[in-house]
Each structure stands twice: as structure tokens, then as C-alpha cells.
XYZ file of C-alpha atoms in Angstrom:
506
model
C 296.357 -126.452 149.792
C 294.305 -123.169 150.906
C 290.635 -123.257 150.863
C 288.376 -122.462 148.075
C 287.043 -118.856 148.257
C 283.986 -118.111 148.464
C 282.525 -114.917 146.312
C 279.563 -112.763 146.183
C 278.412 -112.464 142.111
C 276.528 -109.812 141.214
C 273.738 -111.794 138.646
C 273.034 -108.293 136.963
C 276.862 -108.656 135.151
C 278.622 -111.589 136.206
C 281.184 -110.252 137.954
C 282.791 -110.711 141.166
C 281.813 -108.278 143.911
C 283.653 -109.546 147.231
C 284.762 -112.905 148.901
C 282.676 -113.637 151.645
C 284.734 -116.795 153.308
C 286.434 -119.785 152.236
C 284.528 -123.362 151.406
C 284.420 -125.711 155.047
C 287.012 -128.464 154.877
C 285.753 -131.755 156.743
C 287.374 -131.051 159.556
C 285.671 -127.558 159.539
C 281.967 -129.518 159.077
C 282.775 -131.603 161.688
C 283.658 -129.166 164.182
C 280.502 -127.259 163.412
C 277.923 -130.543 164.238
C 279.969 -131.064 166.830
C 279.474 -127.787 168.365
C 275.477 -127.697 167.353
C 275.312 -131.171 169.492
C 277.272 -130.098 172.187
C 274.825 -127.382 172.666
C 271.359 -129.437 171.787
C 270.033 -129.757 175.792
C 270.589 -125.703 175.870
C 267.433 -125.819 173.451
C 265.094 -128.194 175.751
C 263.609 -124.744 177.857
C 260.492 -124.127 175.507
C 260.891 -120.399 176.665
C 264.035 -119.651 175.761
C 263.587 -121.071 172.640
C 259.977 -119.089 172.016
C 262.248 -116.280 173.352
C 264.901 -116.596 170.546
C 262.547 -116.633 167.985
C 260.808 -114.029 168.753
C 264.804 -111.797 168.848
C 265.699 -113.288 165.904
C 262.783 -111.746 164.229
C 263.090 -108.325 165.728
C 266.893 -108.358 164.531
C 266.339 -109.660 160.960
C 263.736 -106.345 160.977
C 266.627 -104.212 162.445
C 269.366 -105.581 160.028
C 266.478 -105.578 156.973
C 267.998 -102.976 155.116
C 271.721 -103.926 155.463
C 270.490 -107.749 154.652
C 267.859 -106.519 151.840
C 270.574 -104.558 150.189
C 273.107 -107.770 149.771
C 270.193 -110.112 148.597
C 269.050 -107.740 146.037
C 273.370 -107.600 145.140
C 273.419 -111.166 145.023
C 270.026 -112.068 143.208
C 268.635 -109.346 141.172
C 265.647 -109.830 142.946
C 264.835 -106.058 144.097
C 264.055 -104.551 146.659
C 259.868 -104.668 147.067
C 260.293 -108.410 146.577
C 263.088 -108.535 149.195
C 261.038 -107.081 151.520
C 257.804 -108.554 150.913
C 260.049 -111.991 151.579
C 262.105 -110.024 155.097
C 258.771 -109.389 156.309
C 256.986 -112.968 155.590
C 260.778 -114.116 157.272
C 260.089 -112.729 160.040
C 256.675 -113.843 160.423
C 257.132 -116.889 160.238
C 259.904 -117.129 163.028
C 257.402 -115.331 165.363
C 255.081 -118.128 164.594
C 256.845 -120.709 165.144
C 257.247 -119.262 168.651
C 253.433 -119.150 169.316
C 253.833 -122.795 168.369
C 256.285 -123.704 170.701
C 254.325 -122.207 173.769
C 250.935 -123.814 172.754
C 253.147 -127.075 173.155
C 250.450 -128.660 170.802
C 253.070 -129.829 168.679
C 254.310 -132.520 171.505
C 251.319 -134.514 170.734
C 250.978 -135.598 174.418
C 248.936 -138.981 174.582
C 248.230 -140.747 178.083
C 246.311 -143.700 178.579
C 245.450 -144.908 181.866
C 246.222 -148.409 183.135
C 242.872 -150.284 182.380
C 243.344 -153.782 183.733
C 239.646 -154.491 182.207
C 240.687 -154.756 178.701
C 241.215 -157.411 176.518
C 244.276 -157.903 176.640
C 244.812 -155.596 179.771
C 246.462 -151.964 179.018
C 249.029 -150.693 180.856
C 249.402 -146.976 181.728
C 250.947 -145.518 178.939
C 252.694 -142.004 177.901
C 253.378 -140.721 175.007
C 254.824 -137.327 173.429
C 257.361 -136.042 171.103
C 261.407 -135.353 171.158
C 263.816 -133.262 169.133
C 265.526 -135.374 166.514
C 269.274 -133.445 167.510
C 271.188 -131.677 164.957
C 269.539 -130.889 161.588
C 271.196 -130.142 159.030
C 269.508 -127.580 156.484
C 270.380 -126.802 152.742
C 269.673 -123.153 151.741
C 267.323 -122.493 148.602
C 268.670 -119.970 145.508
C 265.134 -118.139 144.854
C 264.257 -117.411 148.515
C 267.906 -116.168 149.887
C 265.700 -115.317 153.341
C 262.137 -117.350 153.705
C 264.059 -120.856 152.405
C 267.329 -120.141 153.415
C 269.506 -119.237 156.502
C 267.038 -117.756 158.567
C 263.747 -119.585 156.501
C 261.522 -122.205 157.338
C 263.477 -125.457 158.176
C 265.506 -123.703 160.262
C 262.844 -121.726 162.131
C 260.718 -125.692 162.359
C 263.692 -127.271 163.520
C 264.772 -124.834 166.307
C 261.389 -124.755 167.380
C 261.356 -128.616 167.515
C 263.838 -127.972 170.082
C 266.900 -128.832 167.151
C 269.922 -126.922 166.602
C 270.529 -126.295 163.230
C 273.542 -126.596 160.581
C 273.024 -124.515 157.633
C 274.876 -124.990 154.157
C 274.705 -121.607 152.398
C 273.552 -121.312 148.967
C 276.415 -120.228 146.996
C 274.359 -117.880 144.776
C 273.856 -115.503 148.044
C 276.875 -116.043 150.684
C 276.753 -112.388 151.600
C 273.312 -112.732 152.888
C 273.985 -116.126 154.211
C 276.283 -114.839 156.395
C 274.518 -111.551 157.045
C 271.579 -113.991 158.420
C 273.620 -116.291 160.207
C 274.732 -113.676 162.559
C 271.354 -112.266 163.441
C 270.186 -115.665 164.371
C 273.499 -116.344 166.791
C 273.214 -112.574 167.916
C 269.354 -113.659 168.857
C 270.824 -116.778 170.528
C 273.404 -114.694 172.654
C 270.272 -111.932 173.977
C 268.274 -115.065 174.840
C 271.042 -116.345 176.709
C 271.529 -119.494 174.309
C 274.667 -120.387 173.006
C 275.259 -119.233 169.211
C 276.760 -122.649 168.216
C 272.590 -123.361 168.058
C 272.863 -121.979 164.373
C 275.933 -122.711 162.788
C 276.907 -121.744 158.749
C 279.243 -123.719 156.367
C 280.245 -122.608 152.510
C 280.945 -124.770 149.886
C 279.228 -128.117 148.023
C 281.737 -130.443 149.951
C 281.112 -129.395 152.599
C 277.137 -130.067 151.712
C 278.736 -133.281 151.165
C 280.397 -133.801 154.386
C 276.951 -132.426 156.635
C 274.914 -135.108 155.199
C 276.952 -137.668 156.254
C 278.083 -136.777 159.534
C 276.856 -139.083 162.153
C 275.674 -136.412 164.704
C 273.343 -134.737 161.783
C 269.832 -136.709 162.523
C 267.559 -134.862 159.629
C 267.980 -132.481 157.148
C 266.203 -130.281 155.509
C 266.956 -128.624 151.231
C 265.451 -126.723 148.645
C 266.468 -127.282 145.080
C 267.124 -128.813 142.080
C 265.871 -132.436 141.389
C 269.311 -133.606 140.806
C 271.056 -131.992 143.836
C 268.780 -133.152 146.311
C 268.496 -136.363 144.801
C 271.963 -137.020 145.876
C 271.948 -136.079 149.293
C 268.519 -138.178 149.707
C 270.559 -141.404 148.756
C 273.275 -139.892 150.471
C 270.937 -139.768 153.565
C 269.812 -143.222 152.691
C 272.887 -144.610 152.444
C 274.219 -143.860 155.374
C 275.401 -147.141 158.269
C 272.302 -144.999 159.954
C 269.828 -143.917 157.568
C 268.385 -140.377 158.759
C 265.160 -138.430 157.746
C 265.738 -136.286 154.400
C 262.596 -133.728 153.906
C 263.605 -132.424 150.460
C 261.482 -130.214 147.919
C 262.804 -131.012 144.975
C 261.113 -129.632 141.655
C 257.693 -129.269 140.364
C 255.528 -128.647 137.351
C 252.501 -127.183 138.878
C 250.080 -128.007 136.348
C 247.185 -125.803 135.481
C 243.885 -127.286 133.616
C 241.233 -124.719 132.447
C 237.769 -126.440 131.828
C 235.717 -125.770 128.436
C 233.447 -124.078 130.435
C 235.920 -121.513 132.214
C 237.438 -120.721 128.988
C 234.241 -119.393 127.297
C 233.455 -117.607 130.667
C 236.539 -115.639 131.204
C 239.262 -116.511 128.659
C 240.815 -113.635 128.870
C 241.352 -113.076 132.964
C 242.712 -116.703 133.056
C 245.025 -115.669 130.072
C 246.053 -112.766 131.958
C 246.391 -114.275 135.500
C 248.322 -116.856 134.467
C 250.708 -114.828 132.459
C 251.201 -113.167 135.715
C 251.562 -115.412 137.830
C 254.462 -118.084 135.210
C 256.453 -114.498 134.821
C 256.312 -113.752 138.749
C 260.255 -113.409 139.781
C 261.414 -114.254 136.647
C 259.808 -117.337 136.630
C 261.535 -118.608 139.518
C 259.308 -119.236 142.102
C 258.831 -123.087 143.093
C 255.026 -122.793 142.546
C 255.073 -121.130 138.961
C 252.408 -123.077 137.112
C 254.700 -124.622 134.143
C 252.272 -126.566 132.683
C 248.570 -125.857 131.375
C 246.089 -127.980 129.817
C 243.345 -126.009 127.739
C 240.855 -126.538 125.636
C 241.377 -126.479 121.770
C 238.759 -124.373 119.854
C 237.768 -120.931 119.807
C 237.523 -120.230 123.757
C 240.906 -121.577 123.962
C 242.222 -119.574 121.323
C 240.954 -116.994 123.364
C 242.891 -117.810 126.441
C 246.549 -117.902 124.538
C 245.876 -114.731 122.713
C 244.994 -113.357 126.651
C 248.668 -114.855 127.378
C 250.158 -113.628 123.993
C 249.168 -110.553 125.258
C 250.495 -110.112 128.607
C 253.568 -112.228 128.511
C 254.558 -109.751 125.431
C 253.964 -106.990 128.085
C 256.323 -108.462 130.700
C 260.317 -106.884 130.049
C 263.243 -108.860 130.447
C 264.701 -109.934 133.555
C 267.932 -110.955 135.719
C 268.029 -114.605 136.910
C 269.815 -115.290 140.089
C 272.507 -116.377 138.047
C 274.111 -117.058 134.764
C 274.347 -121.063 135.446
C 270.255 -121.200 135.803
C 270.400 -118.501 132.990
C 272.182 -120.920 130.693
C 270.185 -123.708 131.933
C 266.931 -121.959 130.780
C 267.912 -121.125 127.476
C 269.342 -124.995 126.639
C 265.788 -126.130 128.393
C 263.696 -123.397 126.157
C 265.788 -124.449 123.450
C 265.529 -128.877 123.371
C 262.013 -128.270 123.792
C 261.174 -125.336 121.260
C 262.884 -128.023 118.907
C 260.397 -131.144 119.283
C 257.569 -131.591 116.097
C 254.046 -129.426 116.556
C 255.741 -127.469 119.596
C 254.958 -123.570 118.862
C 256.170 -120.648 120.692
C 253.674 -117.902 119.865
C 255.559 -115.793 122.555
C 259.298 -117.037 122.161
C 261.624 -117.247 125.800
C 265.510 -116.690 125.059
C 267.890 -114.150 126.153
C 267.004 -110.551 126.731
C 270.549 -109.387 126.344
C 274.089 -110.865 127.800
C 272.672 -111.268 131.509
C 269.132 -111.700 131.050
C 266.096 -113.689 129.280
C 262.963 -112.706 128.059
C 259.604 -114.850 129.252
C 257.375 -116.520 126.942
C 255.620 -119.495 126.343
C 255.304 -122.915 124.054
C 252.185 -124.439 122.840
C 251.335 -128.502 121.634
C 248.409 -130.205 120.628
C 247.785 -132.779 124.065
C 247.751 -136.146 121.941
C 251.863 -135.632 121.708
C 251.762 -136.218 126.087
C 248.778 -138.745 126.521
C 252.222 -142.009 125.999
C 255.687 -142.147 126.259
C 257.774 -140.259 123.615
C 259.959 -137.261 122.432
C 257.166 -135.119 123.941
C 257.858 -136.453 128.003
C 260.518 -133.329 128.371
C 257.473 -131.198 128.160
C 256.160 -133.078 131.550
C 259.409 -131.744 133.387
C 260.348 -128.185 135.117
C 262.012 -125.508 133.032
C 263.108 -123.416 135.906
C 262.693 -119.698 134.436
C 259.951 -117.839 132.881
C 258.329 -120.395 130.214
C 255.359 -122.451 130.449
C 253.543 -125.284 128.160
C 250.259 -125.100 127.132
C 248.938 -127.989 125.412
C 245.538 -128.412 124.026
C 243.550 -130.984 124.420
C 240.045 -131.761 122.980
C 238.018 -133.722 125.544
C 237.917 -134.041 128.966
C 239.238 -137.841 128.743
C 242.206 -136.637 126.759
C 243.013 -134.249 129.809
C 242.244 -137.082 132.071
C 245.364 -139.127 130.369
C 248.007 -136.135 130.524
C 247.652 -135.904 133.972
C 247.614 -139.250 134.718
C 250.863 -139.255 133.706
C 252.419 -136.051 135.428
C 255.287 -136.485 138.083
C 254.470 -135.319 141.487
C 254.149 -131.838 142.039
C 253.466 -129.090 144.803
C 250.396 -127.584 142.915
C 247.678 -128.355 140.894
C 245.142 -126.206 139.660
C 241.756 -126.267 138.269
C 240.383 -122.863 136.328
C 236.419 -123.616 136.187
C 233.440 -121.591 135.413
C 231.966 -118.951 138.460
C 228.615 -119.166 137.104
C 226.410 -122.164 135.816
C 226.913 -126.218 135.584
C 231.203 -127.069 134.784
C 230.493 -131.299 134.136
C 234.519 -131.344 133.169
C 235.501 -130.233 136.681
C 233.566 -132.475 138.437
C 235.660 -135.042 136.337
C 238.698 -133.464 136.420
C 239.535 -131.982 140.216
C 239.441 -135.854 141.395
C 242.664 -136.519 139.368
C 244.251 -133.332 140.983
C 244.706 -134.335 144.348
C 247.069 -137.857 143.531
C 249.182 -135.182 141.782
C 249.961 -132.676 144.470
C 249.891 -131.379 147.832
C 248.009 -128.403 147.513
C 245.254 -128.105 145.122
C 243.741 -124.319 144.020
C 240.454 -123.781 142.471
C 240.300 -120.777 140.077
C 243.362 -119.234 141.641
C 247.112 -119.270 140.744
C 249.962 -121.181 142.571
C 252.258 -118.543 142.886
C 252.420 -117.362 147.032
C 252.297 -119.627 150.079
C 250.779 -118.325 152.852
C 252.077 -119.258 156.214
C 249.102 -120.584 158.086
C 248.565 -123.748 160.257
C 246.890 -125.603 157.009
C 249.390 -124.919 154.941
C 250.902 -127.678 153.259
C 254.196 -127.084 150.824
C 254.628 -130.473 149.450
C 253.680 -133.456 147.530
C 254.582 -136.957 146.134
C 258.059 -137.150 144.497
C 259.729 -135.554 143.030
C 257.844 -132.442 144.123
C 259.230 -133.179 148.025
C 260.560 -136.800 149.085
C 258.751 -136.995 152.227
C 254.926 -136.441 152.939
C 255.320 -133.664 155.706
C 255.475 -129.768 154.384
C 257.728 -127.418 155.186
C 255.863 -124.087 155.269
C 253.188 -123.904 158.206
C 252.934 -124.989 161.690
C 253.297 -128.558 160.816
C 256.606 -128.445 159.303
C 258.053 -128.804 162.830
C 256.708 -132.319 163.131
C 259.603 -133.154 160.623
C 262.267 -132.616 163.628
C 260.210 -134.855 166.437
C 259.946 -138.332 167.371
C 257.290 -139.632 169.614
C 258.279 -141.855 172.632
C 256.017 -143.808 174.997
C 256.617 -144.056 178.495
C 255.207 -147.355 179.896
C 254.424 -148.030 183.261
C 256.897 -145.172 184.596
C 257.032 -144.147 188.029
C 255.676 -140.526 188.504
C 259.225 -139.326 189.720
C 260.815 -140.467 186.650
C 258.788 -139.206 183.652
C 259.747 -136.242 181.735
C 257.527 -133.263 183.329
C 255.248 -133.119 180.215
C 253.975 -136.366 181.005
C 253.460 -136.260 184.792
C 249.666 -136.343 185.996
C 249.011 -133.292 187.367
C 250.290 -131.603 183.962
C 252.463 -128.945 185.661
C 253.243 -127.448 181.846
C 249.939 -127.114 181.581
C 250.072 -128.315 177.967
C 247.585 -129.618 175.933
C 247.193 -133.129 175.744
C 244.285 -136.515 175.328
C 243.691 -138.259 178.009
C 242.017 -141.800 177.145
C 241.433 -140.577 174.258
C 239.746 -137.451 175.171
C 241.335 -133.880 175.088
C 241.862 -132.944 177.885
């Protein structure tokens, strides 16, 4: 039997616009880990690997027009956005290199012999080691930050981890158009290429998680999808880490106070920011609390308003396009839900944003209403109105785990319902925004892109500089001769790394 093709789709019609390659068979997917291990000591110079960062960078920026041309083919997501999102790409792989020559990351611990102690101490050393290969699953709505070139992979090769990469099938053009900067970078660095390897096809996805040289892995995606591979991970004779962002609601709660203030900017931001991409960024805020009454009144007229305003719009394909409309659809249906804006479809190929509306009471126990409480991937968003602070309070205590949560408050004068409400925020997420929006994740070392299930299924993040601690594992040397420990551990510190000393840095 041949193998399954693989074809670019162009999301604007439907149709067919080139195959790209053929779907890995399991011999394939095992020939690919194979080669990334073979190749995994090639990684252990901390300059070559800051090196080949920093060239794949420069060469996604000299392929960026080539590469932004197939993603915007592939995912209707334009141009400005595509290279907004080449740009952050790029970024990010050059900081990930500044990371690996601080060395910070290693964590180096020594403690000195200290026969004095109760019980006595012996000298121990302690730092951090790549995993080996990592396996990463590429993201739909991010077909260069979360995918081939994106964030796990940048983390993991800068953990010292070479990298197998399941392309998404929504953008296999791109996928591959990626993949072969990041080997070309390899090859100038004087690394071999098998360090970034690319397989098509869901068996194959299949196949990578269960491979017994993969040692971590890394997706983006749907709840369901990366559900599986977790107890796929978990299930394995040797259980390996699975760092997985899964799905998340994002919810939004605007204070009594904030309302009156500045009903209509909160209406307005946040029509911008659920409509941003089509709805289809992870962070979109897809769930609001506000206040009944006239100031909240004010804020979904404010929302009426601009989501009206916002045209129709491509999804990145016709599969999330149909899921959309059956989601909009099952909950549109439920008692006291309103759409004053209704989502549906545009046209053929694409949907038209809006937003639903129920009175809080319907989400404070279990019932017909608990569908509200879960992602809609697309442009929609619930608003439901509660009318006191405790009632708000009970919604949230019963939210899934998310990536954001948000808190709209007054600028000006005493807000008594935030100082109640911002404690409940931070169980629910792993980043929590005062009168902002969700929408954009800045790469910076405090970043953190995660949260409890089912928003990620670890506790790490994967955007910032801590997202390479996912790929490491700390060993302690104990008692080692001086000859015989790793140089990063040796006294005189010839790396000239950071590192505590008894406790102090040193």
C-alpha cells in the first residue's frame, strides 16, 4: 500500500493546492528518533548550539517572505499577522541563545563537604542534563511561533535536546518550509541536520509518542488530541514527561465599579481582543462575567457595537469551521441563552463573530448550562450576568483550568468587589491580567503560558526563558573526584557559569 499524501488546502476555498509529502510509516518515525539520538552528544557544546540559534533566526528572516507567503496559503491568516508572528519567531530563537550562554538555566548547586553537621554532609554537586530526544507536536493557529520552528522546539534545542517535530496538517507547506531553515542553520553551525527532524501524518503522531528513544514531548491543541497522547505518554513501559497546552476559557470578570467607570472601553476592548484572528488565538477571553443592571447594559451594547463592526473571516480550516458553527449552535439552543450579536457562517468558507449572553444563576451548579464553561474555538464569547459579587464568586469556582484570567476594575476610587474577586483568579490560571486583555504573550523571562488542567497538563510554561527547564533533569554528583566531574561542576568553574555555592551565589 503507498503512503497517504499529504496536501496543502487553501482555507479561503477548500481546495487542494499541492501535495507536500506523504504521511511517515513507523518505520519512517523510527528512523527519524533514531537519527535525532544518534546525533544528541553533537548538541552538548553550549556554543554551537547558541550559534545555531542565532542562524536559524537570521534564515527564517531571509526565507520570511517565501515562508510568510505559504502560511498565509495555508491559514488565511495574512500577511501583517504572519509577520508580526516571523518576527516574534525569530526573537524568540535568539533568546533562547542568550539563555544558553548565561548557563543560568543549569541550576548549578555545590555544597561543600561539612563534616560538622548533623548528620555530616558530604560534598555535593548538582546541575541539570538534556532529557534526549523530544518530540514536539505543531499548533494550527501559530503555523511559526508554536510550530516547526516555535517555542518547544527553540526550549528544547537550547536544553541541549534534539527535536522531532510532527507537522500540523493544516500548514505542511510551511512545516516543511521551516524544517529546512532550521537543518540549513544546523549544517552553517557545523551540527548535523538530523538535530531537527519533520514527520507528516496523525500515525505517525501516534508512533513518536511511543517510541522509546522520545524522552518528552511537547503539543499545542485541542483538549481531546492531546489528551490522548498524555495517556499515551503515561502509558508507556517508561512513562515520559508530556508538557501539553491543551484548551482554555480565559475568563474575564468586570467589577460593578469598572462598569460604571468605563463601560464602554471594556465593551470595546474586549470585542477586540475575542475577534483577534478570528477568534483563534489560545488566549481569546471566551468567557465574561458582568454585572447585571444599567452599567452592564452598558458594557454589551459597547460589544454589540464593535463585534457588529468586525467582517467575516477565514478559519484555518473548514473542520474548525464546522466545529464552530455546531459549538455556536448546541449552545445558542440552551433556555435564557441570547445572542444579541449572532456567530454563524459568513458565507461557504467563513463565519461571522458574535457573542451569547445568560443570566449567571444558570452556571453557579451542575446542569444544561456547564457547555457554556467550555472553549468554543472561533470568534464567540459568553457573557453572563451576575448580580453580586458572591454569585461571581460561585461561577468561577467552578471554571476548568485556564491560561488567563482577568479582572476589569475601576482606575479611579475604592473597587471592594476586586479585592474579593482577584483572590479567586489566581487557582484558575497561570497568568492573571488586571484591566488588560489576554490576547498577546510577550516573550520575556516572567512569562508564564500555562495553568492547571486542562489549560496545560504540566505546571512549567512554554513561552519564556523558563520553558527550557521542561527538557532538563538535575543530577547530583556526590563525593566525585575532581578529574571525573562534568566541567560545569569542577571547583575552579572553568565555564565560568553561574552557580550557589553553600547556598550563596556565587
Amino acid at each position: 500500500m503507498s503512503a497517504a499524501p499529504v496536501w496543502s488546502v487553501d482555507p479561503r476555498t477548500g481546495n487542494p493546492r499541492e501535495q507536500v509529502a506523504v504521511e511517515a510509516t513507523a518505520d519512517e518515525v523510527d528512523r527519524a528518533v533514531r537519527a535525532a539520538h544518534s546525533v544528541r552528544d553533537a548538541l552538548a557544546d553550549r556554543t554551537a548550539r547558541a550559534a545555531f540559534l542565532r542562524a536559524a533566526a537570521e534564515l527564517l528572516e531571509e526565507s520570511g517572505p517565501h515562508i510568510i507567503e505559504a502560511a498565509d496559503a495555508e491559514t488565511a491568516l495574512g500577511p501583517a499577522r504572519l509577520t508580526g508572528e516571523l518576527a516574534r519567531t525569530a526573537a524568540q530563537l535568539r533568546a533562547f541563545a542568550e539563555v544558553v550562554d548565561e548557563g543560568a538555566h543549569l541550576d548549578i548547586r555545590i555544597d561543600h563537604e561539612d563534616g560538622s553537621r548533623t548528620p555530616p554532609r558530604p560534598d555535593l554537586r548538582r546541575y541539570k542534563i538534556p532529557l534526549g530526544v523530544v518530540a514536539v507536536y505543531a499548533a494550527s493557529n501559530f503555523p511559526l511561533a508554536f510550530s516547526v520552528p516555535g517555542g518547544d522546539t527553540a526550549s528544547a534545542l537550547a536544553a541541549g535536546c534534539p527535536v522531532v517535530v510532527k507537522a500540523h496538517p493544516g500548514h505542511p507547506a510551511t512545516s516543511e518550509l521551516c524544517a529546512s531553515v532550521l537543518r540549513r542553520a544546523a549544517a552553517r553551525t557545523g551540527l548535523p541536520e538530523d538535530v531537527v527532524t519533520l514527520v507528516h501524518g496523525f500515525d505517525a503522531g501516534v508512533e513518536l509518542i511511543r517510541h522509546p528513544l522520545v524522552a518528552a514531548a511537547g503539543f499545542t491543541g485541542s483538549v481531546r488530541g492531546g489528551r490522548a497522547l498524555f495517556d499515551a505518554a503515561a502509558a508507556r513501559p517508561a512513562p515520559i514527561p508530556f508538557h501539553g497546552e491543551l484548551g482554555s476559557l480565559n475568563p474575564v470578570v468586570v467589577t460593578g465599579a469598572a462598569a460604571a467607570e468605563r463601560a464602554e472601553q471594556i465593551g470595546g476592548g474586549l470585542g477586540v481582543s475575542m475577534t483577534l484572528g478570528v477568534g483563534q488565538f489560545c488566549t481569546k477571553p471566551g468567557f465574561v462575567l458582568a454585572p447585571s443592571g444599567d452599567a452592564g447594559d452598558r458594557v454589551v451594547k459597547a460589544l454589540t457595537e464593535t463585534v457588529s463592526d468586525t467582517g467575516s473571516g477565514v478559519m484555518l480550516d473548514h473542520r474548525m469551521r464546522d466545529a464552530f458553527l455546531d459549538g455556536v449552535r448546541s449552545r445558542a439552543g440552551l433556555p435564557d441563552v441570547e445572542a444579541p450579536v449572532t456567530p454563524g457562517a459568513g458565507s461557504e468558507h467563513t463565519v461571522s463573530a458574535g457573542f451569547l449572553t445568560v443570566p449567571a444563576h444558570h452556571l453557579t451548579a451542575d446542569g444544561p448550562h456547564d457547555a457554556l464553561l467550555e472553549e468554543c474555538f472561533g470568534p464567540v464569547t459568553v457573557i453572563a450576568r451576575y448580580g453580586s459579587a458572591a454569585e461571581a464568586a460561585a461561577v468561577l469556582a467552578r471554571l476548568p483550568g485556564n491560561l488567563t484570567a482577568t479582572l476589569q476594575t475601576a482606575t479611579e476610587g475604592d473597587d471592594p468587589e476586586a479585592a474579593a474577586l482577584l483572590p479567586a483568579l489566581a487557582p484558575l490560571a497561570g497568568r492573571v491580567l488586571v484591566n488588560g486583555w489576554p490576547t498577546g504573550v510577550a516573550v520575556a523571562p516572567a512569562q508564564h503560558h500555562g495553568g492547571p488542567y486542562p489549560a496545560a497538563t504540566s505546571p512549567s510554561t512554554s513561552v519564556g526563558a523558563t520553558a527550557i527547564e521542561r527538557w532538563l533533569r538535575p543530577v547530583t554528583y556526590q563525593s566525585t573526584p575532581e578529574a571525573l566531574l562534568p566541567p560545569e561542576l569542577r571547583e575552579a568553574n572553568p565555564l565560568n557559569l553561574p552557580r550557589r555555592v553553600d547556598g550563596r551565589p556565587a
